[in-house]
PDB file of C-alpha atoms in Angstrom:
ATOM      1  CA  MET A   1       1.845  -8.976  -6.362  1.00 73.00           C
ATOM      2  CA  LEU A   2       0.255 -10.391  -3.219  1.00 82.00           C
ATOM      3  CA  GLN A   3       3.504  -9.822  -1.355  1.00 80.00           C
ATOM      4  CA  LYS A   4       3.509  -6.122  -2.269  1.00 77.00           C
ATOM      5  CA  ILE A   5      -0.119  -5.751  -1.222  1.00 80.00           C
ATOM      6  CA  LEU A   6       0.613  -7.375   2.131  1.00 82.00           C
ATOM      7  CA  ILE A   7       3.796  -5.389   2.732  1.00 82.00           C
ATOM      8  CA  HIS A   8       2.093  -2.051   2.061  1.00 82.00           C
ATOM      9  CA  GLY A   9      -1.452  -2.810   3.222  1.00 89.00           C
ATOM     10  CA  LEU A  10      -0.799  -4.761   6.401  1.00 92.00           C
ATOM     11  CA  PRO A  11       0.724  -1.889   8.418  1.00 93.00           C
ATOM     12  CA  PHE A  12      -2.335   0.224   7.593  1.00 94.00           C
ATOM     13  CA  LEU A  13      -4.804  -2.507   8.595  1.00 94.00           C
ATOM     14  CA  LEU A  14      -3.073  -3.571  11.828  1.00 94.00           C
ATOM     15  CA  PRO A  15      -4.623  -0.866  14.059  1.00 95.00           C
ATOM     16  CA  PHE A  16      -8.112  -1.748  12.808  1.00 93.00           C
ATOM     17  CA  ALA A  17      -7.550  -5.452  13.483  1.00 93.00           C
ATOM     18  CA  ALA A  18      -6.164  -4.731  16.958  1.00 93.00           C
ATOM     19  CA  TYR A  19      -9.138  -2.499  17.832  1.00 91.00           C
ATOM     20  CA  LEU A  20     -11.568  -5.083  16.499  1.00 89.00           C
ATOM     21  CA  LEU A  21      -9.952  -7.744  18.707  1.00 89.00           C
ATOM     22  CA  TYR A  22     -10.066  -5.351  21.655  1.00 87.00           C
ATOM     23  CA  LEU A  23     -13.789  -4.755  21.159  1.00 84.00           C
ATOM     24  CA  LYS A  24     -14.450  -8.456  20.764  1.00 84.00           C
ATOM     25  CA  PHE A  25     -12.588  -9.587  23.878  1.00 84.00           C
ATOM     26  CA  SER A  26     -13.141  -6.647  26.225  1.00 82.00           C
ATOM     27  CA  ARG A  27     -15.787  -7.132  28.847  1.00 73.00           C
ATOM     28  CA  ARG A  28     -17.200  -3.655  28.271  1.00 68.00           C
ATOM     29  CA  GLY A  29     -18.039  -4.255  24.657  1.00 65.00           C
ATOM     30  CA  GLY A  30     -18.270  -1.113  22.630  1.00 71.00           C
ATOM     31  CA  GLU A  31     -18.809   0.170  19.161  1.00 75.00           C
ATOM     32  CA  TRP A  32     -16.935   1.999  16.448  1.00 75.00           C
ATOM     33  CA  THR A  33     -17.072   5.759  16.839  1.00 79.00           C
ATOM     34  CA  ARG A  34     -15.978   8.620  14.603  1.00 81.00           C
ATOM     35  CA  THR A  35     -13.093   9.332  16.942  1.00 85.00           C
ATOM     36  CA  ALA A  36     -11.959   5.712  16.752  1.00 88.00           C
ATOM     37  CA  TRP A  37     -12.046   5.785  12.944  1.00 91.00           C
ATOM     38  CA  PHE A  38      -9.982   8.965  12.861  1.00 93.00           C
ATOM     39  CA  TRP A  39      -7.280   7.683  15.217  1.00 94.00           C
ATOM     40  CA  LEU A  40      -7.146   4.225  13.648  1.00 95.00           C
ATOM     41  CA  THR A  41      -6.718   5.777  10.212  1.00 95.00           C
ATOM     42  CA  ALA A  42      -4.043   8.186  11.475  1.00 96.00           C
ATOM     43  CA  ILE A  43      -2.102   5.398  13.199  1.00 96.00           C
ATOM     44  CA  GLY A  44      -2.448   3.196  10.104  1.00 95.00           C
ATOM     45  CA  LEU A  45      -1.065   5.950   7.872  1.00 96.00           C
ATOM     46  CA  VAL A  46       1.861   6.560  10.227  1.00 96.00           C
ATOM     47  CA  LEU A  47       2.662   2.831  10.298  1.00 95.00           C
ATOM     48  CA  SER A  48       2.457   2.656   6.496  1.00 93.00           C
ATOM     49  CA  ILE A  49       4.801   5.618   6.084  1.00 94.00           C
ATOM     50  CA  LEU A  50       7.248   4.165   8.611  1.00 94.00           C
ATOM     51  CA  SER A  51       7.211   0.803   6.818  1.00 91.00           C
ATOM     52  CA  LEU A  52       7.911   2.492   3.464  1.00 89.00           C
ATOM     53  CA  ILE A  53      10.837   4.400   4.997  1.00 91.00           C
ATOM     54  CA  ALA A  54      12.183   1.232   6.621  1.00 89.00           C
ATOM     55  CA  LEU A  55      11.921  -0.723   3.362  1.00 84.00           C
ATOM     56  CA  ARG A  56      13.726   2.063   1.521  1.00 83.00           C
ATOM     57  CA  LEU A  57      16.558   2.135   4.057  1.00 85.00           C
ATOM     58  CA  VAL A  58      16.944  -1.642   4.287  1.00 84.00           C
ATOM     59  CA  GLY A  59      16.159  -2.688   0.709  1.00 75.00           C
ATOM     60  CA  GLU A  60      18.850  -3.132  -1.886  1.00 69.00           C
ATOM     61  CA  ASP A  61      18.184  -1.319  -5.118  1.00 66.00           C
ATOM     62  CA  SER A  62      21.647  -0.768  -6.502  1.00 65.00           C
ATOM     63  CA  ILE A  63      22.528  -2.650  -9.666  1.00 67.00           C
ATOM     64  CA  GLU A  64      26.142  -3.529 -10.259  1.00 82.00           C
ATOM     65  CA  GLY A  65      27.061  -3.247 -13.893  1.00 86.00           C
ATOM     66  CA  GLU A  66      25.735  -1.462 -16.959  1.00 89.00           C
ATOM     67  CA  TYR A  67      22.048  -1.589 -17.889  1.00 89.00           C
ATOM     68  CA  VAL A  68      21.274  -2.102 -21.579  1.00 92.00           C
ATOM     69  CA  PRO A  69      17.651  -1.127 -22.388  1.00 95.00           C
ATOM     70  CA  PRO A  70      15.423  -3.188 -24.709  1.00 96.00           C
ATOM     71  CA  ARG A  71      15.909  -2.547 -28.406  1.00 95.00           C
ATOM     72  CA  VAL A  72      14.771  -3.753 -31.809  1.00 97.00           C
ATOM     73  CA  GLU A  73      17.269  -5.725 -33.926  1.00 95.00           C
ATOM     74  CA  ASP A  74      16.296  -7.229 -37.284  1.00 95.00           C
ATOM     75  CA  GLY A  75      12.594  -6.795 -36.505  1.00 95.00           C
ATOM     76  CA  ARG A  76      12.841  -8.612 -33.155  1.00 96.00           C
ATOM     77  CA  ILE A  77      12.700  -7.137 -29.674  1.00 97.00           C
ATOM     78  CA  VAL A  78      15.847  -7.856 -27.695  1.00 95.00           C
ATOM     79  CA  PRO A  79      15.023  -7.635 -23.968  1.00 96.00           C
ATOM     80  CA  GLY A  80      16.948  -5.337 -21.670  1.00 94.00           C
ATOM     81  CA  HIS A  81      19.682  -6.792 -19.503  1.00 92.00           C
ATOM     82  CA  VAL A  82      22.521  -5.875 -17.164  1.00 90.00           C
ATOM     83  CA  ILE A  83      26.122  -6.417 -18.214  1.00 90.00           C
ATOM     84  CA  PRO A  84      28.091  -7.502 -15.124  1.00 89.00           C
ATOM     85  CA  PRO A  85      31.009  -5.262 -14.138  1.00 86.00           C
ATOM     86  CA  LYS A  86      34.483  -6.304 -15.152  1.00 83.00           C
ATOM     87  CA  PRO A  87      36.555  -7.705 -12.282  1.00 81.00           C
ATOM     88  CA  GLN A  88      39.250  -5.338 -11.117  1.00 73.00           C
TER      89      GLN A  88
END
């Protein structure tokens, strides 16, 4: 669960962390403004969307074989499983 939170939340939070570091280490100092919040949120959303697209393109979600859903047999629940494909 933590991995999913980091994968989806980190791209959104990166612009805020970078701006916070910039404010901390810049000689001018500065403060958060409404404009900064808007652009940081917009950049964070774009990064989140791009990461979701990249994960969809790179991730493997195909299952080889036949899926058998869970069912009840003799009063017991038999969990779902995948029957491997027959070798050709």
